[in-house]
């Protein structure tokens, strides 16, 4: 997820053109000056609103990560050790992204361990693993603090939400069917893998588009990065 930020950089200009901020110009005395002041005030208000939205997203993501960490502390010692190992492996995987030839995007193998943590220890463990991979990857590939702070927050938020849906599905199947087979796990994981791809991609794209004062175009963003959905599906299959 974090290393997709550079990919979004190239897709922003193609998604809907550029949207420069309006600037006022004085053309003839006091009327032009008033127009410039009104335009500047409007731009400042819009910028403040966008900054508030970015801050809200970061706070929600950070709160989810803190909540997930507190949930893990309450587990037995053996389960905590499993989660720590999974988080470390996911973080190390994020330090070695694979650059896609001809593109500015990269992928890692951390998703396999993230889905494995989800199946073994629940959405809290998966959220921490996703945040660790995102944090390491963003620190290695980007110098922008928007990416370094936003990537783990958005990754943790997306995985915790999708992992919670997965656990609801597992509980539903367990009550009505009983023991899960490999096919059942795949049927449950595949939709979650697609949802995680969409949620993580759009959350990170929202941070970038808000920073650039551009509209978010979900369908165009998902379509331009649709091949990453296949990576998530393959990772879910390996984890199952």
PDB file of C-alpha atoms in Angstrom:
ATOM      1  CA  UNK A   1       0.000   0.000   0.000  1.00  0.00           C
ATOM      2  CA  UNK A   2       2.525   2.733   0.902  1.00  0.00           C
ATOM      3  CA  UNK A   3       4.565   2.261  -2.226  1.00  0.00           C
ATOM      4  CA  UNK A   4       1.471   2.833  -4.345  1.00  0.00           C
ATOM      5  CA  UNK A   5       1.724   6.537  -3.457  1.00  0.00           C
ATOM      6  CA  UNK A   6       4.229   7.164  -6.223  1.00  0.00           C
ATOM      7  CA  UNK A   7       1.907   5.404  -8.628  1.00  0.00           C
ATOM      8  CA  UNK A   8      -0.950   7.703  -7.700  1.00  0.00           C
ATOM      9  CA  UNK A   9       1.326  10.636  -8.424  1.00  0.00           C
ATOM     10  CA  UNK A  10       1.339   9.779 -12.101  1.00  0.00           C
ATOM     11  CA  UNK A  11      -2.348   8.878 -12.253  1.00  0.00           C
ATOM     12  CA  UNK A  12      -3.501  12.135 -10.668  1.00  0.00           C
ATOM     13  CA  UNK A  13      -2.752  14.216 -13.744  1.00  0.00           C
ATOM     14  CA  UNK A  14      -4.416  11.706 -16.055  1.00  0.00           C
ATOM     15  CA  UNK A  15      -7.540  11.133 -13.966  1.00  0.00           C
ATOM     16  CA  UNK A  16      -9.131  14.500 -14.410  1.00  0.00           C
ATOM     17  CA  UNK A  17      -6.609  17.158 -15.351  1.00  0.00           C
ATOM     18  CA  UNK A  18      -5.072  19.700 -13.079  1.00  0.00           C
ATOM     19  CA  UNK A  19      -6.994  22.023 -10.812  1.00  0.00           C
ATOM     20  CA  UNK A  20      -4.817  25.007  -9.927  1.00  0.00           C
ATOM     21  CA  UNK A  21      -5.834  27.183  -7.019  1.00  0.00           C
ATOM     22  CA  UNK A  22      -7.508  30.405  -8.014  1.00  0.00           C
ATOM     23  CA  UNK A  23      -5.559  33.568  -7.446  1.00  0.00           C
ATOM     24  CA  UNK A  24      -6.966  37.051  -7.513  1.00  0.00           C
ATOM     25  CA  UNK A  25      -5.535  39.755  -9.742  1.00  0.00           C
ATOM     26  CA  UNK A  26      -6.083  43.475  -9.438  1.00  0.00           C
ATOM     27  CA  UNK A  27      -7.460  45.081 -12.574  1.00  0.00           C
ATOM     28  CA  UNK A  28      -8.470  48.614 -11.914  1.00  0.00           C
ATOM     29  CA  UNK A  29      -8.394  49.990  -8.454  1.00  0.00           C
ATOM     30  CA  UNK A  30     -10.432  48.948  -5.451  1.00  0.00           C
ATOM     31  CA  UNK A  31     -12.788  46.578  -7.312  1.00  0.00           C
ATOM     32  CA  UNK A  32      -9.910  44.355  -8.363  1.00  0.00           C
ATOM     33  CA  UNK A  33      -8.463  44.466  -4.864  1.00  0.00           C
ATOM     34  CA  UNK A  34     -11.779  43.359  -3.331  1.00  0.00           C
ATOM     35  CA  UNK A  35     -12.059  40.522  -5.863  1.00  0.00           C
ATOM     36  CA  UNK A  36      -8.565  39.354  -5.019  1.00  0.00           C
ATOM     37  CA  UNK A  37      -9.350  39.419  -1.306  1.00  0.00           C
ATOM     38  CA  UNK A  38     -12.532  37.403  -1.739  1.00  0.00           C
ATOM     39  CA  UNK A  39     -10.761  34.837  -3.903  1.00  0.00           C
ATOM     40  CA  UNK A  40      -7.935  34.503  -1.403  1.00  0.00           C
ATOM     41  CA  UNK A  41     -10.364  34.067   1.463  1.00  0.00           C
ATOM     42  CA  UNK A  42     -12.242  31.360  -0.419  1.00  0.00           C
ATOM     43  CA  UNK A  43      -9.043  29.537  -1.227  1.00  0.00           C
ATOM     44  CA  UNK A  44      -7.920  29.724   2.391  1.00  0.00           C
ATOM     45  CA  UNK A  45     -11.251  28.362   3.603  1.00  0.00           C
ATOM     46  CA  UNK A  46     -11.101  25.454   1.128  1.00  0.00           C
ATOM     47  CA  UNK A  47      -7.526  24.693   2.115  1.00  0.00           C
ATOM     48  CA  UNK A  48      -8.487  24.641   5.786  1.00  0.00           C
ATOM     49  CA  UNK A  49     -11.397  22.294   5.121  1.00  0.00           C
ATOM     50  CA  UNK A  50      -9.178  19.893   3.170  1.00  0.00           C
ATOM     51  CA  UNK A  51      -6.560  19.939   5.925  1.00  0.00           C
ATOM     52  CA  UNK A  52      -9.291  19.114   8.454  1.00  0.00           C
ATOM     53  CA  UNK A  53     -10.386  16.110   6.398  1.00  0.00           C
ATOM     54  CA  UNK A  54      -6.837  14.809   6.130  1.00  0.00           C
ATOM     55  CA  UNK A  55      -6.298  15.241   9.849  1.00  0.00           C
ATOM     56  CA  UNK A  56      -9.553  13.436  10.614  1.00  0.00           C
ATOM     57  CA  UNK A  57      -8.550  10.467   8.471  1.00  0.00           C
ATOM     58  CA  UNK A  58      -5.152  10.251  10.136  1.00  0.00           C
ATOM     59  CA  UNK A  59      -6.687  10.426  13.602  1.00  0.00           C
ATOM     60  CA  UNK A  60      -9.210   7.702  12.854  1.00  0.00           C
ATOM     61  CA  UNK A  61      -6.504   5.440  11.434  1.00  0.00           C
ATOM     62  CA  UNK A  62      -4.213   6.088  14.401  1.00  0.00           C
ATOM     63  CA  UNK A  63      -7.059   5.368  16.823  1.00  0.00           C
ATOM     64  CA  UNK A  64      -7.730   2.044  15.077  1.00  0.00           C
ATOM     65  CA  UNK A  65      -4.057   1.059  15.367  1.00  0.00           C
ATOM     66  CA  UNK A  66      -3.999   1.939  19.075  1.00  0.00           C
ATOM     67  CA  UNK A  67      -7.215  -0.009  19.652  1.00  0.00           C
ATOM     68  CA  UNK A  68      -5.781  -2.988  17.772  1.00  0.00           C
ATOM     69  CA  UNK A  69      -2.601  -2.914  19.852  1.00  0.00           C
ATOM     70  CA  UNK A  70      -4.597  -2.860  23.086  1.00  0.00           C
ATOM     71  CA  UNK A  71      -6.660  -5.808  21.852  1.00  0.00           C
ATOM     72  CA  UNK A  72      -3.517  -7.822  21.161  1.00  0.00           C
ATOM     73  CA  UNK A  73      -2.114  -7.155  24.652  1.00  0.00           C
ATOM     74  CA  UNK A  74      -5.157  -8.883  26.127  1.00  0.00           C
ATOM     75  CA  UNK A  75      -4.393 -12.145  24.258  1.00  0.00           C
ATOM     76  CA  UNK A  76      -2.463 -15.098  25.745  1.00  0.00           C
ATOM     77  CA  UNK A  77       1.309 -14.947  25.588  1.00  0.00           C
ATOM     78  CA  UNK A  78       1.553 -17.506  22.767  1.00  0.00           C
ATOM     79  CA  UNK A  79      -0.919 -15.567  20.641  1.00  0.00           C
ATOM     80  CA  UNK A  80       0.958 -12.325  21.301  1.00  0.00           C
ATOM     81  CA  UNK A  81       4.160 -14.004  20.135  1.00  0.00           C
ATOM     82  CA  UNK A  82       2.438 -15.111  16.931  1.00  0.00           C
ATOM     83  CA  UNK A  83       1.213 -11.585  16.275  1.00  0.00           C
ATOM     84  CA  UNK A  84       4.656 -10.089  16.897  1.00  0.00           C
ATOM     85  CA  UNK A  85       6.255 -12.535  14.473  1.00  0.00           C
ATOM     86  CA  UNK A  86       3.634 -11.752  11.835  1.00  0.00           C
ATOM     87  CA  UNK A  87       4.036  -7.996  12.276  1.00  0.00           C
ATOM     88  CA  UNK A  88       7.834  -8.240  12.035  1.00  0.00           C
ATOM     89  CA  UNK A  89       7.686 -10.377   8.886  1.00  0.00           C
ATOM     90  CA  UNK A  90       5.196  -8.012   7.270  1.00  0.00           C
ATOM     91  CA  UNK A  91       7.370  -5.030   8.144  1.00  0.00           C
ATOM     92  CA  UNK A  92      10.508  -6.652   6.766  1.00  0.00           C
ATOM     93  CA  UNK A  93       8.630  -7.525   3.568  1.00  0.00           C
ATOM     94  CA  UNK A  94       7.699  -3.876   3.172  1.00  0.00           C
ATOM     95  CA  UNK A  95      11.390  -2.946   3.153  1.00  0.00           C
ATOM     96  CA  UNK A  96      11.950  -4.895  -0.082  1.00  0.00           C
ATOM     97  CA  UNK A  97       9.372  -3.700  -2.620  1.00  0.00           C
ATOM     98  CA  UNK A  98       9.362  -5.144  -6.116  1.00  0.00           C
ATOM     99  CA  UNK A  99       9.297  -2.403  -8.728  1.00  0.00           C
ATOM    100  CA  UNK A 100       6.937  -3.051 -11.641  1.00  0.00           C
ATOM    101  CA  UNK A 101       8.788  -2.559 -14.971  1.00  0.00           C
ATOM    102  CA  UNK A 102       7.578   0.485 -16.870  1.00  0.00           C
ATOM    103  CA  UNK A 103       5.563   1.845 -13.927  1.00  0.00           C
ATOM    104  CA  UNK A 104       6.177   3.885 -10.798  1.00  0.00           C
ATOM    105  CA  UNK A 105       4.381   1.411  -8.524  1.00  0.00           C
ATOM    106  CA  UNK A 106       5.787  -1.433  -6.461  1.00  0.00           C
ATOM    107  CA  UNK A 107       4.454  -4.493  -4.675  1.00  0.00           C
ATOM    108  CA  UNK A 108       5.577  -6.554  -1.709  1.00  0.00           C
ATOM    109  CA  UNK A 109       4.827 -10.026  -0.419  1.00  0.00           C
ATOM    110  CA  UNK A 110       3.489  -8.768   2.909  1.00  0.00           C
ATOM    111  CA  UNK A 111      -0.160  -9.363   2.001  1.00  0.00           C
ATOM    112  CA  UNK A 112       0.316 -13.102   2.445  1.00  0.00           C
ATOM    113  CA  UNK A 113       1.359 -12.627   6.069  1.00  0.00           C
ATOM    114  CA  UNK A 114      -1.327  -9.990   6.631  1.00  0.00           C
ATOM    115  CA  UNK A 115      -4.080 -12.396   5.559  1.00  0.00           C
ATOM    116  CA  UNK A 116      -2.424 -15.157   7.558  1.00  0.00           C
ATOM    117  CA  UNK A 117      -2.469 -12.956  10.660  1.00  0.00           C
ATOM    118  CA  UNK A 118      -6.136 -12.250   9.989  1.00  0.00           C
ATOM    119  CA  UNK A 119      -7.066 -15.931   9.889  1.00  0.00           C
ATOM    120  CA  UNK A 120      -4.936 -16.883  12.889  1.00  0.00           C
ATOM    121  CA  UNK A 121      -5.422 -13.968  15.283  1.00  0.00           C
ATOM    122  CA  UNK A 122      -8.206 -11.756  13.961  1.00  0.00           C
ATOM    123  CA  UNK A 123      -8.549  -8.256  12.490  1.00  0.00           C
ATOM    124  CA  UNK A 124      -6.474  -6.516  15.184  1.00  0.00           C
ATOM    125  CA  UNK A 125      -3.384  -8.566  14.329  1.00  0.00           C
ATOM    126  CA  UNK A 126      -3.944  -8.075  10.604  1.00  0.00           C
ATOM    127  CA  UNK A 127      -4.342  -4.319  11.074  1.00  0.00           C
ATOM    128  CA  UNK A 128      -1.023  -4.095  12.937  1.00  0.00           C
ATOM    129  CA  UNK A 129       0.719  -6.179  10.262  1.00  0.00           C
ATOM    130  CA  UNK A 130      -0.713  -3.984   7.496  1.00  0.00           C
ATOM    131  CA  UNK A 131       0.324  -0.819   9.343  1.00  0.00           C
ATOM    132  CA  UNK A 132       3.848  -2.169   9.878  1.00  0.00           C
ATOM    133  CA  UNK A 133       4.261  -3.024   6.197  1.00  0.00           C
ATOM    134  CA  UNK A 134       2.912   0.373   5.197  1.00  0.00           C
ATOM    135  CA  UNK A 135       5.119   2.263   7.639  1.00  0.00           C
ATOM    136  CA  UNK A 136       8.328   0.534   6.581  1.00  0.00           C
ATOM    137  CA  UNK A 137       7.509   0.785   2.904  1.00  0.00           C
ATOM    138  CA  UNK A 138       6.623   4.484   3.055  1.00  0.00           C
ATOM    139  CA  UNK A 139       9.766   5.369   5.010  1.00  0.00           C
ATOM    140  CA  UNK A 140      11.863   3.535   2.428  1.00  0.00           C
ATOM    141  CA  UNK A 141      10.226   4.989  -0.678  1.00  0.00           C
ATOM    142  CA  UNK A 142       8.946   8.441   0.261  1.00  0.00           C
ATOM    143  CA  UNK A 143      10.272  11.534   2.013  1.00  0.00           C
ATOM    144  CA  UNK A 144       6.817  13.063   2.444  1.00  0.00           C
ATOM    145  CA  UNK A 145       5.375  12.886   5.947  1.00  0.00           C
ATOM    146  CA  UNK A 146       1.915  12.750   4.430  1.00  0.00           C
ATOM    147  CA  UNK A 147       2.829   9.333   3.085  1.00  0.00           C
ATOM    148  CA  UNK A 148       4.876   8.232   6.089  1.00  0.00           C
ATOM    149  CA  UNK A 149       2.064   8.960   8.536  1.00  0.00           C
ATOM    150  CA  UNK A 150      -0.915   8.437   6.271  1.00  0.00           C
ATOM    151  CA  UNK A 151       0.120   5.077   4.810  1.00  0.00           C
ATOM    152  CA  UNK A 152       0.152   3.057   8.065  1.00  0.00           C
ATOM    153  CA  UNK A 153      -2.969   4.832   9.341  1.00  0.00           C
ATOM    154  CA  UNK A 154      -4.967   4.138   6.177  1.00  0.00           C
ATOM    155  CA  UNK A 155      -3.631   0.582   5.841  1.00  0.00           C
ATOM    156  CA  UNK A 156      -4.535  -0.264   9.420  1.00  0.00           C
ATOM    157  CA  UNK A 157      -7.981   1.281   9.059  1.00  0.00           C
ATOM    158  CA  UNK A 158      -8.721  -0.555   5.796  1.00  0.00           C
ATOM    159  CA  UNK A 159      -7.562  -3.935   7.070  1.00  0.00           C
ATOM    160  CA  UNK A 160      -9.348  -3.645  10.406  1.00  0.00           C
ATOM    161  CA  UNK A 161     -12.637  -2.843   8.661  1.00  0.00           C
ATOM    162  CA  UNK A 162     -12.243  -5.653   6.127  1.00  0.00           C
ATOM    163  CA  UNK A 163     -10.992  -8.078   8.773  1.00  0.00           C
ATOM    164  CA  UNK A 164     -14.036  -7.379  10.915  1.00  0.00           C
ATOM    165  CA  UNK A 165     -16.269  -8.278   7.977  1.00  0.00           C
ATOM    166  CA  UNK A 166     -14.268 -11.472   7.519  1.00  0.00           C
ATOM    167  CA  UNK A 167     -14.800 -12.463  11.147  1.00  0.00           C
ATOM    168  CA  UNK A 168     -18.550 -11.868  10.780  1.00  0.00           C
ATOM    169  CA  UNK A 169     -18.508 -14.194   7.794  1.00  0.00           C
ATOM    170  CA  UNK A 170     -16.530 -16.829   9.668  1.00  0.00           C
ATOM    171  CA  UNK A 171     -18.952 -16.732  12.589  1.00  0.00           C
ATOM    172  CA  UNK A 172     -21.941 -16.965  10.247  1.00  0.00           C
ATOM    173  CA  UNK A 173     -20.490 -19.986   8.435  1.00  0.00           C
ATOM    174  CA  UNK A 174     -19.402 -21.692  11.660  1.00  0.00           C
ATOM    175  CA  UNK A 175     -22.891 -21.478  13.150  1.00  0.00           C
ATOM    176  CA  UNK A 176     -24.677 -22.803  10.073  1.00  0.00           C
ATOM    177  CA  UNK A 177     -22.151 -25.139   8.452  1.00  0.00           C
ATOM    178  CA  UNK A 178     -19.580 -26.038  11.089  1.00  0.00           C
ATOM    179  CA  UNK A 179     -15.934 -26.735  10.345  1.00  0.00           C
ATOM    180  CA  UNK A 180     -14.464 -24.713   7.484  1.00  0.00           C
ATOM    181  CA  UNK A 181     -12.890 -26.347   4.476  1.00  0.00           C
ATOM    182  CA  UNK A 182     -10.261 -24.800   2.201  1.00  0.00           C
ATOM    183  CA  UNK A 183     -12.965 -23.856  -0.283  1.00  0.00           C
ATOM    184  CA  UNK A 184     -14.959 -22.123   2.448  1.00  0.00           C
ATOM    185  CA  UNK A 185     -11.933 -20.117   3.565  1.00  0.00           C
ATOM    186  CA  UNK A 186     -11.237 -19.075  -0.013  1.00  0.00           C
ATOM    187  CA  UNK A 187     -14.845 -18.039  -0.566  1.00  0.00           C
ATOM    188  CA  UNK A 188     -14.645 -15.886   2.539  1.00  0.00           C
ATOM    189  CA  UNK A 189     -11.183 -14.457   1.879  1.00  0.00           C
ATOM    190  CA  UNK A 190     -11.541 -13.539  -1.790  1.00  0.00           C
ATOM    191  CA  UNK A 191     -14.243 -10.890  -1.287  1.00  0.00           C
ATOM    192  CA  UNK A 192     -12.294  -9.522   1.676  1.00  0.00           C
ATOM    193  CA  UNK A 193      -9.129  -9.355  -0.434  1.00  0.00           C
ATOM    194  CA  UNK A 194     -10.966  -7.327  -3.079  1.00  0.00           C
ATOM    195  CA  UNK A 195     -12.511  -5.091  -0.433  1.00  0.00           C
ATOM    196  CA  UNK A 196      -9.084  -4.531   1.157  1.00  0.00           C
ATOM    197  CA  UNK A 197      -7.639  -3.579  -2.226  1.00  0.00           C
ATOM    198  CA  UNK A 198     -10.440  -1.094  -2.896  1.00  0.00           C
ATOM    199  CA  UNK A 199     -10.508   0.389   0.603  1.00  0.00           C
ATOM    200  CA  UNK A 200      -6.746   0.731   0.964  1.00  0.00           C
ATOM    201  CA  UNK A 201      -6.313   2.181  -2.518  1.00  0.00           C
ATOM    202  CA  UNK A 202      -9.093   4.737  -2.184  1.00  0.00           C
ATOM    203  CA  UNK A 203      -8.129   5.797   1.342  1.00  0.00           C
ATOM    204  CA  UNK A 204      -4.568   6.499   0.282  1.00  0.00           C
ATOM    205  CA  UNK A 205      -5.732   8.194  -2.910  1.00  0.00           C
ATOM    206  CA  UNK A 206      -8.038  10.405  -0.867  1.00  0.00           C
ATOM    207  CA  UNK A 207      -5.093  11.739   1.130  1.00  0.00           C
ATOM    208  CA  UNK A 208      -3.224  12.621  -2.047  1.00  0.00           C
ATOM    209  CA  UNK A 209      -6.151  14.192  -3.872  1.00  0.00           C
ATOM    210  CA  UNK A 210      -7.127  16.245  -0.827  1.00  0.00           C
ATOM    211  CA  UNK A 211      -3.581  17.504  -0.530  1.00  0.00           C
ATOM    212  CA  UNK A 212      -3.609  18.504  -4.208  1.00  0.00           C
ATOM    213  CA  UNK A 213      -7.116  20.038  -3.934  1.00  0.00           C
ATOM    214  CA  UNK A 214      -8.370  17.685  -6.631  1.00  0.00           C
ATOM    215  CA  UNK A 215     -11.592  15.666  -6.785  1.00  0.00           C
ATOM    216  CA  UNK A 216     -11.441  11.977  -5.935  1.00  0.00           C
ATOM    217  CA  UNK A 217     -12.357   9.772  -8.909  1.00  0.00           C
ATOM    218  CA  UNK A 218     -12.809   6.288  -7.374  1.00  0.00           C
ATOM    219  CA  UNK A 219     -13.605   4.331 -10.523  1.00  0.00           C
ATOM    220  CA  UNK A 220     -10.680   5.703 -12.509  1.00  0.00           C
ATOM    221  CA  UNK A 221      -8.270   5.061  -9.639  1.00  0.00           C
ATOM    222  CA  UNK A 222      -9.456   1.475  -9.129  1.00  0.00           C
ATOM    223  CA  UNK A 223      -9.416   0.752 -12.850  1.00  0.00           C
ATOM    224  CA  UNK A 224      -5.865   2.045 -13.299  1.00  0.00           C
ATOM    225  CA  UNK A 225      -4.649  -0.145 -10.411  1.00  0.00           C
ATOM    226  CA  UNK A 226      -6.960  -3.117 -10.976  1.00  0.00           C
ATOM    227  CA  UNK A 227      -4.050  -5.488 -11.507  1.00  0.00           C
ATOM    228  CA  UNK A 228      -3.205  -5.089  -7.808  1.00  0.00           C
ATOM    229  CA  UNK A 229      -6.479  -6.804  -6.992  1.00  0.00           C
ATOM    230  CA  UNK A 230      -5.027  -9.962  -8.555  1.00  0.00           C
ATOM    231  CA  UNK A 231      -2.021  -9.675  -6.233  1.00  0.00           C
ATOM    232  CA  UNK A 232      -4.345  -9.529  -3.241  1.00  0.00           C
ATOM    233  CA  UNK A 233      -6.335 -12.521  -4.479  1.00  0.00           C
ATOM    234  CA  UNK A 234      -3.149 -14.551  -4.968  1.00  0.00           C
ATOM    235  CA  UNK A 235      -1.929 -13.566  -1.499  1.00  0.00           C
ATOM    236  CA  UNK A 236      -5.238 -14.610   0.059  1.00  0.00           C
ATOM    237  CA  UNK A 237      -5.070 -17.964  -1.718  1.00  0.00           C
ATOM    238  CA  UNK A 238      -1.540 -18.601  -0.436  1.00  0.00           C
ATOM    239  CA  UNK A 239      -2.503 -17.614   3.087  1.00  0.00           C
ATOM    240  CA  UNK A 240      -5.518 -19.953   3.062  1.00  0.00           C
TER     241      UNK A 240
END
